[in-house]
Short mmCIF file of C-alpha atoms and ligand atoms in Angstrom, two decimals:
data_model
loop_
_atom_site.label_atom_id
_atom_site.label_comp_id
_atom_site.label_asym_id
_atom_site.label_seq_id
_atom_site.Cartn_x
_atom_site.Cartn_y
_atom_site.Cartn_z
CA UNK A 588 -13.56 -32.56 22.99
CA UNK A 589 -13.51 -32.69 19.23
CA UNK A 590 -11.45 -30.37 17.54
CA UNK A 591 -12.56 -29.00 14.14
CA UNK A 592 -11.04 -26.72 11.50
CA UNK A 593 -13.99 -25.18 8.82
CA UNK A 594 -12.30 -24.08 5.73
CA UNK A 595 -14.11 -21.37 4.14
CA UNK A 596 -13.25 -18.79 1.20
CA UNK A 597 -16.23 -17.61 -1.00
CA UNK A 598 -19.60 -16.24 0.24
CA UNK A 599 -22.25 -18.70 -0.22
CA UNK A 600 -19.75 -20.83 2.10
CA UNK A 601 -19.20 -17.92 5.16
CA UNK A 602 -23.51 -18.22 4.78
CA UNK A 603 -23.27 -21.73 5.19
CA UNK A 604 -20.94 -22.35 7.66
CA UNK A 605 -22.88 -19.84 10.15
CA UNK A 606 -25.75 -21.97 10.17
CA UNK A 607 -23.46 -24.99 11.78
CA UNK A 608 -21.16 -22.66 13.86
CA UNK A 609 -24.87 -21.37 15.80
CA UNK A 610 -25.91 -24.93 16.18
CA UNK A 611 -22.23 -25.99 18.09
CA UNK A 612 -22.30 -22.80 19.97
CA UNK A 613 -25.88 -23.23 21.15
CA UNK A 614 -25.87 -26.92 21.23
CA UNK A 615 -22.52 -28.75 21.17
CA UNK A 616 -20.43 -26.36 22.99
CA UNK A 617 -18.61 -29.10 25.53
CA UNK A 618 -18.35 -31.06 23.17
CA UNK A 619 -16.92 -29.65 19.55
CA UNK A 620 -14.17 -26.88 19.41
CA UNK A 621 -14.67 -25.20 16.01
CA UNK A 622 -11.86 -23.02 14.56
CA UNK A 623 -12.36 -21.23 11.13
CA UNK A 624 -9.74 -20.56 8.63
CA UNK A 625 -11.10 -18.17 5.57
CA UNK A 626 -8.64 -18.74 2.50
CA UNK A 627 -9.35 -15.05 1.12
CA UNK A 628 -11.17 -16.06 -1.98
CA UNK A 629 -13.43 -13.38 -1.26
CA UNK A 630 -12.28 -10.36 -0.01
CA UNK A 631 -14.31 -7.38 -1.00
CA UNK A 632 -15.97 -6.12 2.24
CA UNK A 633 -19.67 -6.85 0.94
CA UNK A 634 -18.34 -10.17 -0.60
CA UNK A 635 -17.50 -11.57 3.09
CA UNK A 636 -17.24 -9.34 5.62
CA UNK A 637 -20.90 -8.17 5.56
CA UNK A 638 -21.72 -11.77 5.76
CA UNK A 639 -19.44 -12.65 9.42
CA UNK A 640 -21.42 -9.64 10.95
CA UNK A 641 -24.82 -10.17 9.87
CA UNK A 642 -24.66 -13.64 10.68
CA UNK A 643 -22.76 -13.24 13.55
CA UNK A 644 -20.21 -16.30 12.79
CA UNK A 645 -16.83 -15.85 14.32
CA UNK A 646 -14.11 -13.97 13.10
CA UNK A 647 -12.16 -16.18 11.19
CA UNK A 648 -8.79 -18.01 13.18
CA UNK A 649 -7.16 -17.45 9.89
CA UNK A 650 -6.93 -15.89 7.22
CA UNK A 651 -5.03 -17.07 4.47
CA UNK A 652 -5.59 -13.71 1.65
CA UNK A 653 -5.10 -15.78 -0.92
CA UNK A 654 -7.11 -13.44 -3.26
CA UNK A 655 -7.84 -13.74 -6.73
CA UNK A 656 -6.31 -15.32 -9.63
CA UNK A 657 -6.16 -17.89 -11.98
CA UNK A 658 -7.50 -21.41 -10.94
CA UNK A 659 -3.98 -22.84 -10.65
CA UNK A 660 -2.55 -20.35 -8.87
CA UNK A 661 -5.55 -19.16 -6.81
CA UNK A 662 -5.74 -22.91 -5.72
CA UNK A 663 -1.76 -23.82 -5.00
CA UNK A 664 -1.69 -20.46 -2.71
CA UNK A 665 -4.68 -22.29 -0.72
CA UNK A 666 -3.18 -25.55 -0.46
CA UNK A 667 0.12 -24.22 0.57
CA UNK A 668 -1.43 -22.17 3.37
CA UNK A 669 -3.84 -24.76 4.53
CA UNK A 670 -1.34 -26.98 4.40
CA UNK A 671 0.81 -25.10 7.00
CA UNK A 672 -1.95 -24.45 9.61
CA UNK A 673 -3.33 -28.34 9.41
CA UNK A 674 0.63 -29.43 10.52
CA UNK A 675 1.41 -26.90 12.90
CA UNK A 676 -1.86 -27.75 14.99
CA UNK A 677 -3.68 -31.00 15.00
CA UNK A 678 -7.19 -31.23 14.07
CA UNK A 679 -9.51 -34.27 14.23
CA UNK A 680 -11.18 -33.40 11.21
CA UNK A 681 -11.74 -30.41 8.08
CA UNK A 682 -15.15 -29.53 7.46
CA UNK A 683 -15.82 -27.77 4.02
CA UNK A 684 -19.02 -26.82 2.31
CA UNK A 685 -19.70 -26.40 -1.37
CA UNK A 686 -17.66 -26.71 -4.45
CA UNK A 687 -15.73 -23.81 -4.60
CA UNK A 688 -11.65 -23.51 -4.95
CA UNK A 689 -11.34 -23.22 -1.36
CA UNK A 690 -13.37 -26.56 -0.92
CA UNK A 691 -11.03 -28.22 -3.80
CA UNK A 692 -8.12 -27.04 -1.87
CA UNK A 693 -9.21 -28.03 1.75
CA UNK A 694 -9.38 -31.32 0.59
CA UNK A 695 -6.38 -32.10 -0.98
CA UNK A 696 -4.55 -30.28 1.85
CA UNK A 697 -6.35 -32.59 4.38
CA UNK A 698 -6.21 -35.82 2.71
CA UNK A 699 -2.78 -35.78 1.75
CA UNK A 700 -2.41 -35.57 5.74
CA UNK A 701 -5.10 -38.10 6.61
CA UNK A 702 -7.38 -36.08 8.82
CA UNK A 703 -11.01 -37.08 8.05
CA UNK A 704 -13.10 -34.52 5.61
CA UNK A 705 -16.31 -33.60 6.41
CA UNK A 706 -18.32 -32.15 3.39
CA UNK A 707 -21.68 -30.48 3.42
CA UNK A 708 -23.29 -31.00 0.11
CA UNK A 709 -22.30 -33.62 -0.96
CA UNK A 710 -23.83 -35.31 -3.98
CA UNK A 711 -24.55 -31.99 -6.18
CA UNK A 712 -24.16 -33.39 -10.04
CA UNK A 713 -24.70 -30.86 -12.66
CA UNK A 714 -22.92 -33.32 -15.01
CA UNK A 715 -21.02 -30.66 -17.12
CA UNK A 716 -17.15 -30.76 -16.43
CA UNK A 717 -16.64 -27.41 -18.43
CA UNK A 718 -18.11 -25.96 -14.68
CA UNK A 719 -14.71 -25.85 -12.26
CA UNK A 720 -17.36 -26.21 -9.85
CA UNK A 721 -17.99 -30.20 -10.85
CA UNK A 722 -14.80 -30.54 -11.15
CA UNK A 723 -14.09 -29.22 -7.13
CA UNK A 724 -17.58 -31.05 -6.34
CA UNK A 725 -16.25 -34.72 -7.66
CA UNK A 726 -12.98 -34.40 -6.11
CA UNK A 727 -13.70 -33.54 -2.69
CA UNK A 728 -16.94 -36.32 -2.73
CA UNK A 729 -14.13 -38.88 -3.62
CA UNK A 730 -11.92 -37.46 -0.66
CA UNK A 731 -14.34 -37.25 2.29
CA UNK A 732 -14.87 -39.40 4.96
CA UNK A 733 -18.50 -37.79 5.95
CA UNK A 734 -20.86 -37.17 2.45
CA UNK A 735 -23.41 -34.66 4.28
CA UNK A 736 -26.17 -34.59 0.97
CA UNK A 737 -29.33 -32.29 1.02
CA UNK A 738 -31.74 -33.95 -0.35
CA UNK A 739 -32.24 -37.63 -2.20
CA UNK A 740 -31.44 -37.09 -5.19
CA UNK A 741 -27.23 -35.93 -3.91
CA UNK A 742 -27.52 -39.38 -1.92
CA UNK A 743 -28.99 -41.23 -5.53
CA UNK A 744 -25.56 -39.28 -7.66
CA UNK A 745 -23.29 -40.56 -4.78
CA UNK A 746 -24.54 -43.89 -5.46
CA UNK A 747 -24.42 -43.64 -9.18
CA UNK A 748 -20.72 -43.00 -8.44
CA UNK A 749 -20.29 -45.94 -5.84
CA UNK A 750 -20.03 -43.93 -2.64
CA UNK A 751 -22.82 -45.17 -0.10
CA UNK A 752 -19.73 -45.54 2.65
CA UNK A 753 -20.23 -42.18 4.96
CA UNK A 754 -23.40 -40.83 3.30
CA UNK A 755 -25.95 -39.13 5.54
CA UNK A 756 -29.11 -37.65 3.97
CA UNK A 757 -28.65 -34.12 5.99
CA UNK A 758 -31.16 -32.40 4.92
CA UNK A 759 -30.28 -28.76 3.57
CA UNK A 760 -27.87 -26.08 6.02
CA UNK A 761 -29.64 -23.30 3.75
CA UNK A 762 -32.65 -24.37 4.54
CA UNK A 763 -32.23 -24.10 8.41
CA UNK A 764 -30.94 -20.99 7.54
CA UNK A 765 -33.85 -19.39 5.72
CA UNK A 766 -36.29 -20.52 8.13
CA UNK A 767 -33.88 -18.85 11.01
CA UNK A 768 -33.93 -15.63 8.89
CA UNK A 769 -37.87 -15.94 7.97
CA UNK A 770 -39.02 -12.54 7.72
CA UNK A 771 -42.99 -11.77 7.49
CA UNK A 772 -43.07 -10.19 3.30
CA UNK A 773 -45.57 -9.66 0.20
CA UNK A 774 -44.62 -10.45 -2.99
CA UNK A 775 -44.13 -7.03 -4.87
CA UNK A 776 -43.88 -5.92 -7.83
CA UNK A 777 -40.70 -5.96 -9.12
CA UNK A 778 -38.06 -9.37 -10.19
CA UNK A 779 -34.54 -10.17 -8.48
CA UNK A 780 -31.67 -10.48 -10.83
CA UNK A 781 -28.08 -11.88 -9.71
CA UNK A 782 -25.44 -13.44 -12.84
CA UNK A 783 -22.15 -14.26 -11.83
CA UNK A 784 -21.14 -17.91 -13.45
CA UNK A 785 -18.28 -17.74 -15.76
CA UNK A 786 -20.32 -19.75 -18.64
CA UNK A 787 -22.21 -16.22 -18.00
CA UNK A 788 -19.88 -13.48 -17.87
CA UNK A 789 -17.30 -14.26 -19.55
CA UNK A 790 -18.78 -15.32 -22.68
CA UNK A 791 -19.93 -12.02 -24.70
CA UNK A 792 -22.73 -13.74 -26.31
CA UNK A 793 -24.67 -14.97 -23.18
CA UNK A 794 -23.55 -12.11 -21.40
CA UNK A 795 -25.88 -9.69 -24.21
CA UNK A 796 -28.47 -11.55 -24.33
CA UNK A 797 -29.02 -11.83 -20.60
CA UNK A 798 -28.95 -8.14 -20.28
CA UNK A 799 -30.83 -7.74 -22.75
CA UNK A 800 -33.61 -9.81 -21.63
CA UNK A 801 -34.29 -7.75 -18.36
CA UNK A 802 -34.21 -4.62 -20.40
CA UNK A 803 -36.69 -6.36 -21.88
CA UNK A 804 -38.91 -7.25 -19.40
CA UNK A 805 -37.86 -3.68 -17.27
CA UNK A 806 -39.32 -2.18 -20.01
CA UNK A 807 -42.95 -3.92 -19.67
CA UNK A 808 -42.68 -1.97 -16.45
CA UNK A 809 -41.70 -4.50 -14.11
CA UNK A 810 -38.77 -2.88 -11.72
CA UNK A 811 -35.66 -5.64 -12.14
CA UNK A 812 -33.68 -5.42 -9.36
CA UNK A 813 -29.66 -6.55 -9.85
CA UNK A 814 -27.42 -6.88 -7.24
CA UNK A 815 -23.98 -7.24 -9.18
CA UNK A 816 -21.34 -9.57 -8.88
CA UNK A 817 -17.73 -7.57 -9.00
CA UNK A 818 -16.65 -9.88 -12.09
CA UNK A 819 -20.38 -9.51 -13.54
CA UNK A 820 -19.98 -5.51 -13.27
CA UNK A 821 -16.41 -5.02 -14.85
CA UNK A 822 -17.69 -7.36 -17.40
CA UNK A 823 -20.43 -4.92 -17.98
CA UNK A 824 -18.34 -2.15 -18.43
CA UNK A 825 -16.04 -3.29 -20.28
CA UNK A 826 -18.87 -4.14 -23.24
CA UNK A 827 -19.99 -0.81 -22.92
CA UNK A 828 -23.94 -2.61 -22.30
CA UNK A 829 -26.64 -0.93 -21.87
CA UNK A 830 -28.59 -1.45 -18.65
CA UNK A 831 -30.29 1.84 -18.11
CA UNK A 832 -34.08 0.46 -17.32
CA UNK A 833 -32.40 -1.59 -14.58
CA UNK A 834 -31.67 -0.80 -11.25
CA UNK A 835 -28.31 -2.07 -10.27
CA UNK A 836 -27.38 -2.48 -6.64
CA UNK A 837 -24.21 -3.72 -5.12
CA UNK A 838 -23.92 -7.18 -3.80
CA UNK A 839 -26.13 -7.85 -0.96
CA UNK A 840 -25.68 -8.72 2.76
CA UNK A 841 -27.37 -12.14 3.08
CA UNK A 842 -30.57 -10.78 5.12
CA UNK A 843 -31.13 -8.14 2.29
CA UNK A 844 -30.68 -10.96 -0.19
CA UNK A 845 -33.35 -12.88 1.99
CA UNK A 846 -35.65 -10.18 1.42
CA UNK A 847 -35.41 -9.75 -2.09
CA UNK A 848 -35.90 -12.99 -2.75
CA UNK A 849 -38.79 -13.34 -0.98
CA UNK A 850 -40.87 -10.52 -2.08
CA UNK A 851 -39.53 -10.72 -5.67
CA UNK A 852 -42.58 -11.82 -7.97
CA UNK A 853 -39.97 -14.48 -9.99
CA UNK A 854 -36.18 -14.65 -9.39
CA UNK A 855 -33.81 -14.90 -12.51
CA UNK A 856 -30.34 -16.63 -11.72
CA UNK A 857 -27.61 -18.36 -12.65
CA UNK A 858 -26.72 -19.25 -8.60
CA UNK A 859 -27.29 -22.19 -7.34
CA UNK A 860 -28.12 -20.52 -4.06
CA UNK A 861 -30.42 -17.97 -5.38
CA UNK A 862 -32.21 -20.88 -6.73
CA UNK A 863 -32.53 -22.62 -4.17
CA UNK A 864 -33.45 -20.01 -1.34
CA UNK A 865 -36.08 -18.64 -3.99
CA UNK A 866 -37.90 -21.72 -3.87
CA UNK A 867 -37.80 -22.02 0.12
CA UNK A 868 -39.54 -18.51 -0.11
CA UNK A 869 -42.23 -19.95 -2.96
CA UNK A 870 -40.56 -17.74 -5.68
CA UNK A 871 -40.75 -18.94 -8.97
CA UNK A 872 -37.01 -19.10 -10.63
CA UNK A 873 -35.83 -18.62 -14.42
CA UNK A 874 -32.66 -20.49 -14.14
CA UNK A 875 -29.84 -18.96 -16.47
CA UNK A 876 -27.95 -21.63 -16.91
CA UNK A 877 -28.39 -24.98 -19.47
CA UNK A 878 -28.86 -27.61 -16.67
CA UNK A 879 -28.92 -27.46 -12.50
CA UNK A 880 -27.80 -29.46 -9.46
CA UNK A 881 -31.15 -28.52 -7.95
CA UNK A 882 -33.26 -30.36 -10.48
CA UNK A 883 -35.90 -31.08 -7.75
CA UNK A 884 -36.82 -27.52 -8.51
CA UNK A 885 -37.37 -28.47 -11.94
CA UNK A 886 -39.53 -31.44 -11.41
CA UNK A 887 -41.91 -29.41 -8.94
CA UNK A 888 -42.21 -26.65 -11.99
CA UNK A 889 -41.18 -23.80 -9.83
CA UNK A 890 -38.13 -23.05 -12.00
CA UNK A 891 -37.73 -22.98 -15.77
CA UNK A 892 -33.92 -23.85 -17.33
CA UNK A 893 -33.68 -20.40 -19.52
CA UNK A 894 -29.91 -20.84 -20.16
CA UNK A 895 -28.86 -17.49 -21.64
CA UNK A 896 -30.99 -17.90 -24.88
CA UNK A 897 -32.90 -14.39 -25.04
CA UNK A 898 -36.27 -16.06 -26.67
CA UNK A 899 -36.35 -18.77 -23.56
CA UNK A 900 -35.39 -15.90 -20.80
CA UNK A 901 -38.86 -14.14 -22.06
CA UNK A 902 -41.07 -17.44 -22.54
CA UNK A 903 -40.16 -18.82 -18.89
CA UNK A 904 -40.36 -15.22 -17.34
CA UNK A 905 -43.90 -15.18 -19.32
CA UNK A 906 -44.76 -18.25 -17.85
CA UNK A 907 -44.12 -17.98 -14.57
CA UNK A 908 -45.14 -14.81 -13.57
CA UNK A 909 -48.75 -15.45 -13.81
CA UNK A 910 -48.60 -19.52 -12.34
CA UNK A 911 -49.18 -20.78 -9.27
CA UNK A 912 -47.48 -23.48 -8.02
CA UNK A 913 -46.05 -25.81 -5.52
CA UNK A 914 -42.98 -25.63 -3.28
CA UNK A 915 -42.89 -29.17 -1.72
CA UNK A 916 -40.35 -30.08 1.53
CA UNK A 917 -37.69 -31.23 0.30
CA UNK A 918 -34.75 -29.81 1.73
CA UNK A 919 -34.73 -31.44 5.27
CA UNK A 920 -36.45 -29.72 8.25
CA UNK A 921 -34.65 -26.93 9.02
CA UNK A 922 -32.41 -29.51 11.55
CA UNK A 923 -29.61 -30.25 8.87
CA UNK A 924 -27.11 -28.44 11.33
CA UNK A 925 -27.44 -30.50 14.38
CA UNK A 926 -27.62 -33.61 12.05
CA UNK A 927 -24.59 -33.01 10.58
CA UNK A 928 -22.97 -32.26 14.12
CA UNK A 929 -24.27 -35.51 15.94
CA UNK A 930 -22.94 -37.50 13.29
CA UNK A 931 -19.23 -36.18 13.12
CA UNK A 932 -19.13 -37.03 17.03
CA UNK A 933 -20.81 -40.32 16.02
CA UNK A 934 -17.52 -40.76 13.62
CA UNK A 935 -14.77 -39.12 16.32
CA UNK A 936 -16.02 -39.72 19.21
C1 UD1 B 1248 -16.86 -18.41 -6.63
C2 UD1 B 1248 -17.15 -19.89 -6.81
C3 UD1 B 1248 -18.60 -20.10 -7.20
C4 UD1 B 1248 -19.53 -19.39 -6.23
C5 UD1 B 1248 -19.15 -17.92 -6.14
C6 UD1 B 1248 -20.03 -17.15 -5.20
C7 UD1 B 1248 -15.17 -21.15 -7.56
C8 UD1 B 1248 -14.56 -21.91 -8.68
N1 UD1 B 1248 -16.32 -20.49 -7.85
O1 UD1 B 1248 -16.98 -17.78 -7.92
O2 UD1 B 1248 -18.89 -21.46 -7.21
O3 UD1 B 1248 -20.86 -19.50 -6.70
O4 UD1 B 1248 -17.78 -17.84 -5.71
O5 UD1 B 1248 -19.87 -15.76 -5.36
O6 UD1 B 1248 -14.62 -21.14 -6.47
N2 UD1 B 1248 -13.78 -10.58 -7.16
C9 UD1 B 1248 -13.76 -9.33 -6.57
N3 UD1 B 1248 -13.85 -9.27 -5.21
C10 UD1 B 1248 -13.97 -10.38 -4.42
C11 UD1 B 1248 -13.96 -11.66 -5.03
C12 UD1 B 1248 -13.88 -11.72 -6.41
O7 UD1 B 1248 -13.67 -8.31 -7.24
O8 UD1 B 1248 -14.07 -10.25 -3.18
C13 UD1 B 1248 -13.71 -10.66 -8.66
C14 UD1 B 1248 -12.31 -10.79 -9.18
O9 UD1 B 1248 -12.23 -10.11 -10.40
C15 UD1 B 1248 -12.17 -12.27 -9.43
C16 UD1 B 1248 -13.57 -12.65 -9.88
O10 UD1 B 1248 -14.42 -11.81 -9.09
O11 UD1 B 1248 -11.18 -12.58 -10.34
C17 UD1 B 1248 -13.91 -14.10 -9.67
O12 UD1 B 1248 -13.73 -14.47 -8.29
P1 UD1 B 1248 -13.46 -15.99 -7.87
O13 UD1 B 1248 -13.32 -16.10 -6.42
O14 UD1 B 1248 -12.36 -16.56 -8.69
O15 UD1 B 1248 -14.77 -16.77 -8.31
P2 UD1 B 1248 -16.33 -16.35 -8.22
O16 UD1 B 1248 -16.80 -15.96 -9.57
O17 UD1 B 1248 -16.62 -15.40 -7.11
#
């Protein structure tokens, strides 16, 4: 029996890691043990709870309620506590999805004790260090002894950087996901919303001209639809914005989020899950940000890079509202799960 710790912390991470934790409880069960340990990252109950129930992963082994603060600190708390449960009982290996903090901090706890990391997405490049999410993305790539990457072009960056040892082309966890979830929908009338990146929200300038984009284009009559980020809404209030036209939600559970994206006429985002799930659902995507990890999207010309520039907001919402288009395969086959778990046995076994 394999014994494996999954470090989790932030949303799109407790969403991803229930995708694998169905596959070893429905497939693997002799032969992986899976613990969870949730660093606290997220904490608000529609920021993670929602997400264990809906999903039905396990509650968490431990939980580390590390909370929020500033990188440094946020990330030494992490460390510290992972730190503790990875010597007091002995894994085989850590297996950590993402680029958040609480992947950053899962794998310097684990290397520094030698126990084999396992990441899932590997191989994301958006090639701008000012994100901390490069920065937590490069890191734990050069730390890992399994490089799980979604799609070719993740294997190609790994490359780039000299890492072929370990690679597996996986194939995309979200995408098993979304075709698990699949709900029958129409597109309606009305576009999904969601800003959260710090580039985004804590920049006044971007932040303005965001907003007022979708006032904009709430006011042509189109219903925009926002589910809100906690940092996005303080943000809001403390500029005193206006978003009257639009209707604000709070954050979604991930089956509402499913929905929404799927009957949305175009999604505008700065997530890179948002993006991504949009496109699964053939959903045309303004991107709010100045470059992605997903640039597949790109190249198929289901998503337009908007950043937060007001004029290129409107001329990629204009444009893709009234296009048709195509959403080629290229996340993996909805198998990226049990591909990932045959070949950590393949590596412990
Ligand atoms: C983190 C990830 C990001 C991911 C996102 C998903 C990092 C560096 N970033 O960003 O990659 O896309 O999660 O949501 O790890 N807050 C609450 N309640 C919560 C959690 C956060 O109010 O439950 C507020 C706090 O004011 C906090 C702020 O949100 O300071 C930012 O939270 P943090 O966890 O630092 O990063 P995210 O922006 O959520």
């Amino acid at each position: 029996m394999v014994h494996l710790l999954t470090i989790i912390g932030a949303r799109p991470q407790i969403i991803k890691a229930a995708a694998f934790s169905r596959v070893v409880r429905e497939q693997f069960a002799g032969r992986i043990e899976e613990h969870i340990l949730h660093t606290g990252q997220h904490y608000d109950a529609n920021m993670s709870e929602v997400f264990f129930r809906e999903l039905g992963v396990p509650a968490p082994d431990y939980n580390l309620h590390v909370g929020s603060a500033s990188h440094g600190v946020q990330t030494a708390r992490m460390i510290e506590g992972i730190e503790a449960v990875l010597m007091q009982t002995r894994y085989d290996g850590v297996l950590v999805y993402g680029d958040t903090n609480s992947t950053l901090a899962a794998a310097v706890a684990a290397s520094k004790l030698q126990i084999p990391i396992f990441h899932v997405e590997a191989g994301l490049r958006s090639y701008n260090m000012s994100m901390p999410e490069e920065i937590n993305r490069i890191v734990c790539d050069r730390l890992s002894s399994l490089l799980f990457a979604p799609t070719a072009t993740a294997v190609r960056n790994l490359e780039k950087e000299g890492m072929t040892r370990g690679v597996v082309q996986s194939g995309d966890v979200m995408y098993d996901n979304a075709l698990y979830y699949e709900t029958a929908a129409l597109k309606d009338k009305f576009v999904l919303a969601t800003v959260h990146r710090p580039a985004n929200t804590d920049n006044e300038v971007h932040l303005r001209s965001i907003i007022r984009a979708l006032q904009d284009i709430a006011k042509t009559g189109m219903e925009v639809v926002v589910p809100l980020h906690p940092r996005t809404k303080k943000r809001i209030e403390d500029l005193r914005l206006n978003t009257d036209d639009l209707r604000i939600i709070e954050p979604a559970s991930f089956l509402e989020m499913l929905a929404l994206e799927k009957n949305a006429s175009v999604v505008l985002t700065d997530s890179g899950g948002v993006q991504k799930e949009a496109f699964f659902y053939g959903t045309p995507c303004v991107i709010l940000r100045p470059e992605t990890e997903w640039v597949e999207i790109i190249d198929a010309g289901a998503g337009i890079l908007a950043d937060a520039d007001y004029e290129r907001i409107i001329a990629a919402y204009r444009m893709l509202e009234n296009k048709r288009m195509a959403f080629p395969h290229l996340f993996g086959d909805g198998h990226a799960s049990e591909k990932i778990a045959e070949e950590i046995l393949r590596f412990l076994e």
